[in-house]
Amino acid sequence: MPSIADWLPAATVGLSFTVLGLLKVYGLSRGTVGGIDKCASDRVCGTCPSWTRGVNLGFICFFLAVGLSNLAYLVWVFLGQPT
């Protein structure tokens, strides 16, 4: 069994970035636009109104790439350890 120091940082970063990336995908699919004057749910799910669509998509891809790569590392830590 791996120590907590091996898997907790990857789990925390992986889950938080993946959830934020999925929330951004959900907001993009519904056309939610964020901004400083919007409620908290619109700011979390919405796209930035001053960015282009490409930058917003790149931001979402970055969140998902960081999150999913950390979750993949987490799986590797647990499955790669000899019993």
Coordinates of N, CA and C in Angstrom, one line a residue:
M1 N 0.9 -1.2 0.0 CA 0.0 0.0 0.0 C 0.9 1.2 0.0
P2 N 0.7 2.1 -1.0 CA 1.5 3.4 -1.0 C 1.2 4.3 0.2
S3 N 2.2 5.1 0.5 CA 1.9 6.0 1.7 C 1.0 7.2 1.2
I4 N 0.5 7.9 2.2 CA -0.4 9.0 1.9 C 0.3 10.1 1.2
A5 N 1.5 10.3 1.4 CA 2.3 11.3 0.7 C 2.4 11.0 -0.8
D6 N 2.3 9.7 -1.2 CA 2.4 9.3 -2.6 C 1.1 9.6 -3.4
W7 N 0.0 9.5 -2.7 CA -1.3 9.5 -3.5 C -2.2 10.7 -3.2
L8 N -2.1 11.3 -2.0 CA -3.0 12.4 -1.6 C -2.8 13.7 -2.5
P9 N -1.6 14.2 -2.8 CA -1.5 15.3 -3.6 C -2.1 15.1 -5.0
A10 N -1.8 13.9 -5.6 CA -2.3 13.6 -6.9 C -3.8 13.5 -6.9
A11 N -4.4 12.9 -5.9 CA -5.8 12.8 -5.8 C -6.5 14.2 -5.6
T12 N -5.9 15.0 -4.8 CA -6.5 16.3 -4.6 C -6.4 17.2 -5.9
V13 N -5.3 17.2 -6.5 CA -5.2 18.0 -7.7 C -6.0 17.4 -8.8
G14 N -6.0 16.1 -9.0 CA -6.7 15.4 -10.0 C -8.2 15.6 -9.9
L15 N -8.7 15.4 -8.7 CA -10.2 15.6 -8.5 C -10.6 17.1 -8.7
S16 N -9.9 18.0 -8.1 CA -10.3 19.4 -8.2 C -10.2 19.9 -9.6
F17 N -9.1 19.7 -10.3 CA -9.0 20.2 -11.7 C -10.0 19.5 -12.7
T18 N -10.2 18.2 -12.5 CA -11.2 17.5 -13.3 C -12.6 18.0 -13.1
V19 N -13.0 18.2 -11.9 CA -14.3 18.7 -11.6 C -14.5 20.1 -12.1
L20 N -13.5 21.0 -12.0 CA -13.6 22.3 -12.5 C -13.6 22.3 -14.1
G21 N -12.8 21.4 -14.7 CA -12.9 21.3 -16.1 C -14.2 20.8 -16.6
L22 N -14.8 19.8 -15.9 CA -16.1 19.3 -16.3 C -17.2 20.4 -16.1
L23 N -17.1 21.2 -15.0 CA -18.0 22.3 -14.8 C -17.9 23.3 -15.9
K24 N -16.7 23.6 -16.4 CA -16.5 24.5 -17.5 C -17.1 23.9 -18.8
V25 N -17.0 22.6 -19.0 CA -17.6 22.0 -20.2 C -19.1 22.1 -20.1
Y26 N -19.6 21.9 -19.0 CA -21.1 22.0 -18.8 C -21.6 23.5 -19.0
G27 N -20.8 24.4 -18.5 CA -21.2 25.8 -18.8 C -21.0 26.2 -20.2
L28 N -20.0 25.7 -20.9 CA -19.8 26.0 -22.3 C -21.0 25.4 -23.1
S29 N -21.4 24.2 -22.8 CA -22.5 23.6 -23.6 C -23.8 24.3 -23.3
R30 N -24.0 24.9 -22.2 CA -25.2 25.6 -21.9 C -25.1 27.1 -22.3
G31 N -23.9 27.6 -22.7 CA -23.8 29.0 -23.1 C -23.7 29.9 -22.0
T32 N -23.2 29.5 -20.8 CA -23.1 30.3 -19.7 C -21.9 31.2 -19.8
V33 N -22.1 32.5 -19.6 CA -21.0 33.5 -19.6 C -20.8 34.0 -18.2
G34 N -19.5 33.9 -17.8 CA -19.2 34.3 -16.4 C -18.9 35.8 -16.4
G35 N -18.3 36.2 -15.3 CA -17.9 37.6 -15.2 C -18.0 38.0 -13.7
I36 N -17.4 39.1 -13.4 CA -17.3 39.6 -12.0 C -18.6 39.9 -11.5
D37 N -19.6 40.3 -12.3 CA -20.9 40.8 -11.8 C -21.9 39.6 -11.8
K38 N -21.5 38.4 -12.0 CA -22.4 37.3 -12.1 C -22.4 36.5 -10.7
C39 N -23.3 35.6 -10.5 CA -23.4 34.9 -9.3 C -22.2 33.8 -9.3
A40 N -22.0 33.2 -8.2 CA -20.9 32.3 -8.0 C -21.0 31.1 -9.0
S41 N -22.1 30.5 -9.2 CA -22.3 29.4 -10.1 C -22.0 29.8 -11.5
D42 N -22.3 31.0 -12.0 CA -22.0 31.4 -13.3 C -20.5 31.7 -13.5
R43 N -19.9 32.2 -12.4 CA -18.4 32.4 -12.5 C -17.7 31.1 -12.5
V44 N -18.1 30.1 -11.8 CA -17.4 28.8 -11.9 C -17.7 28.1 -13.2
C45 N -18.9 28.1 -13.7 CA -19.2 27.3 -14.9 C -19.1 28.1 -16.2
G46 N -19.1 29.4 -16.1 CA -19.1 30.2 -17.3 C -17.8 30.5 -17.9
T47 N -17.8 30.9 -19.2 CA -16.6 31.2 -19.9 C -16.3 32.7 -19.7
C48 N -15.1 33.1 -19.9 CA -14.7 34.4 -19.7 C -15.2 35.3 -20.9
P49 N -15.9 36.4 -20.6 CA -16.5 37.1 -21.7 C -15.4 37.9 -22.5
S50 N -14.3 38.2 -21.9 CA -13.3 39.0 -22.6 C -12.3 38.1 -23.4
W51 N -12.3 36.8 -23.3 CA -11.4 35.9 -24.0 C -12.1 35.4 -25.3
T52 N -11.3 35.0 -26.2 CA -11.9 34.4 -27.4 C -12.3 33.0 -27.1
R53 N -13.1 32.4 -28.1 CA -13.5 31.0 -27.9 C -12.4 30.1 -27.8
G54 N -11.3 30.3 -28.6 CA -10.2 29.4 -28.6 C -9.4 29.4 -27.2
V55 N -9.3 30.6 -26.6 CA -8.7 30.7 -25.3 C -9.5 30.0 -24.3
N56 N -10.8 30.2 -24.3 CA -11.7 29.5 -23.4 C -11.6 28.0 -23.5
L57 N -11.6 27.5 -24.7 CA -11.4 26.1 -25.0 C -10.0 25.6 -24.5
G58 N -9.0 26.4 -24.7 CA -7.7 26.0 -24.2 C -7.6 25.9 -22.7
F59 N -8.3 26.9 -22.1 CA -8.4 26.9 -20.6 C -9.1 25.6 -20.1
I60 N -10.2 25.2 -20.7 CA -10.9 24.0 -20.4 C -10.0 22.8 -20.6
C61 N -9.3 22.7 -21.7 CA -8.4 21.6 -22.0 C -7.3 21.5 -21.0
F62 N -6.8 22.7 -20.6 CA -5.7 22.7 -19.6 C -6.2 22.1 -18.3
F63 N -7.4 22.5 -17.8 CA -7.9 22.0 -16.6 C -8.1 20.4 -16.7
L64 N -8.7 20.0 -17.8 CA -8.9 18.5 -17.9 C -7.6 17.8 -18.1
A65 N -6.6 18.3 -18.8 CA -5.4 17.6 -19.0 C -4.6 17.5 -17.6
V66 N -4.6 18.5 -16.8 CA -3.9 18.5 -15.5 C -4.7 17.5 -14.6
G67 N -6.0 17.6 -14.6 CA -6.8 16.7 -13.7 C -6.7 15.3 -14.1
L68 N -6.9 15.0 -15.3 CA -6.9 13.6 -15.8 C -5.5 13.0 -15.7
S69 N -4.4 13.8 -16.0 CA -3.1 13.2 -15.8 C -2.7 12.9 -14.4
N70 N -3.2 13.7 -13.5 CA -3.0 13.4 -12.0 C -3.8 12.2 -11.6
L71 N -5.0 12.0 -12.1 CA -5.8 10.8 -11.8 C -5.2 9.6 -12.4
A72 N -4.6 9.7 -13.6 CA -3.9 8.6 -14.2 C -2.6 8.2 -13.4
Y73 N -1.9 9.2 -12.9 CA -0.8 8.9 -12.0 C -1.2 8.2 -10.8
L74 N -2.4 8.6 -10.2 CA -2.9 8.0 -9.0 C -3.2 6.5 -9.3
V75 N -3.8 6.2 -10.4 CA -4.1 4.8 -10.8 C -2.7 4.1 -10.9
W76 N -1.7 4.7 -11.5 CA -0.4 4.1 -11.7 C 0.2 3.8 -10.3
V77 N 0.1 4.7 -9.4 CA 0.6 4.5 -8.0 C 0.0 3.3 -7.4
F78 N -1.3 3.2 -7.4 CA -2.0 2.1 -6.8 C -1.8 0.8 -7.5
L79 N -1.8 0.8 -8.8 CA -1.7 -0.5 -9.5 C -0.2 -0.9 -9.8
G80 N 0.7 0.0 -9.7 CA 2.1 -0.2 -10.0 C 2.9 -0.8 -8.7
Q81 N 2.2 -0.7 -7.6 CA 2.9 -1.2 -6.3 C 2.8 -2.7 -6.2
P82 N 3.9 -3.3 -5.9 CA 3.9 -4.8 -5.7 C 3.2 -5.1 -4.3
T83 N 2.5 -6.1 -4.3 CA 1.8 -6.5 -3.0 C 2.6 -7.3 -2.1

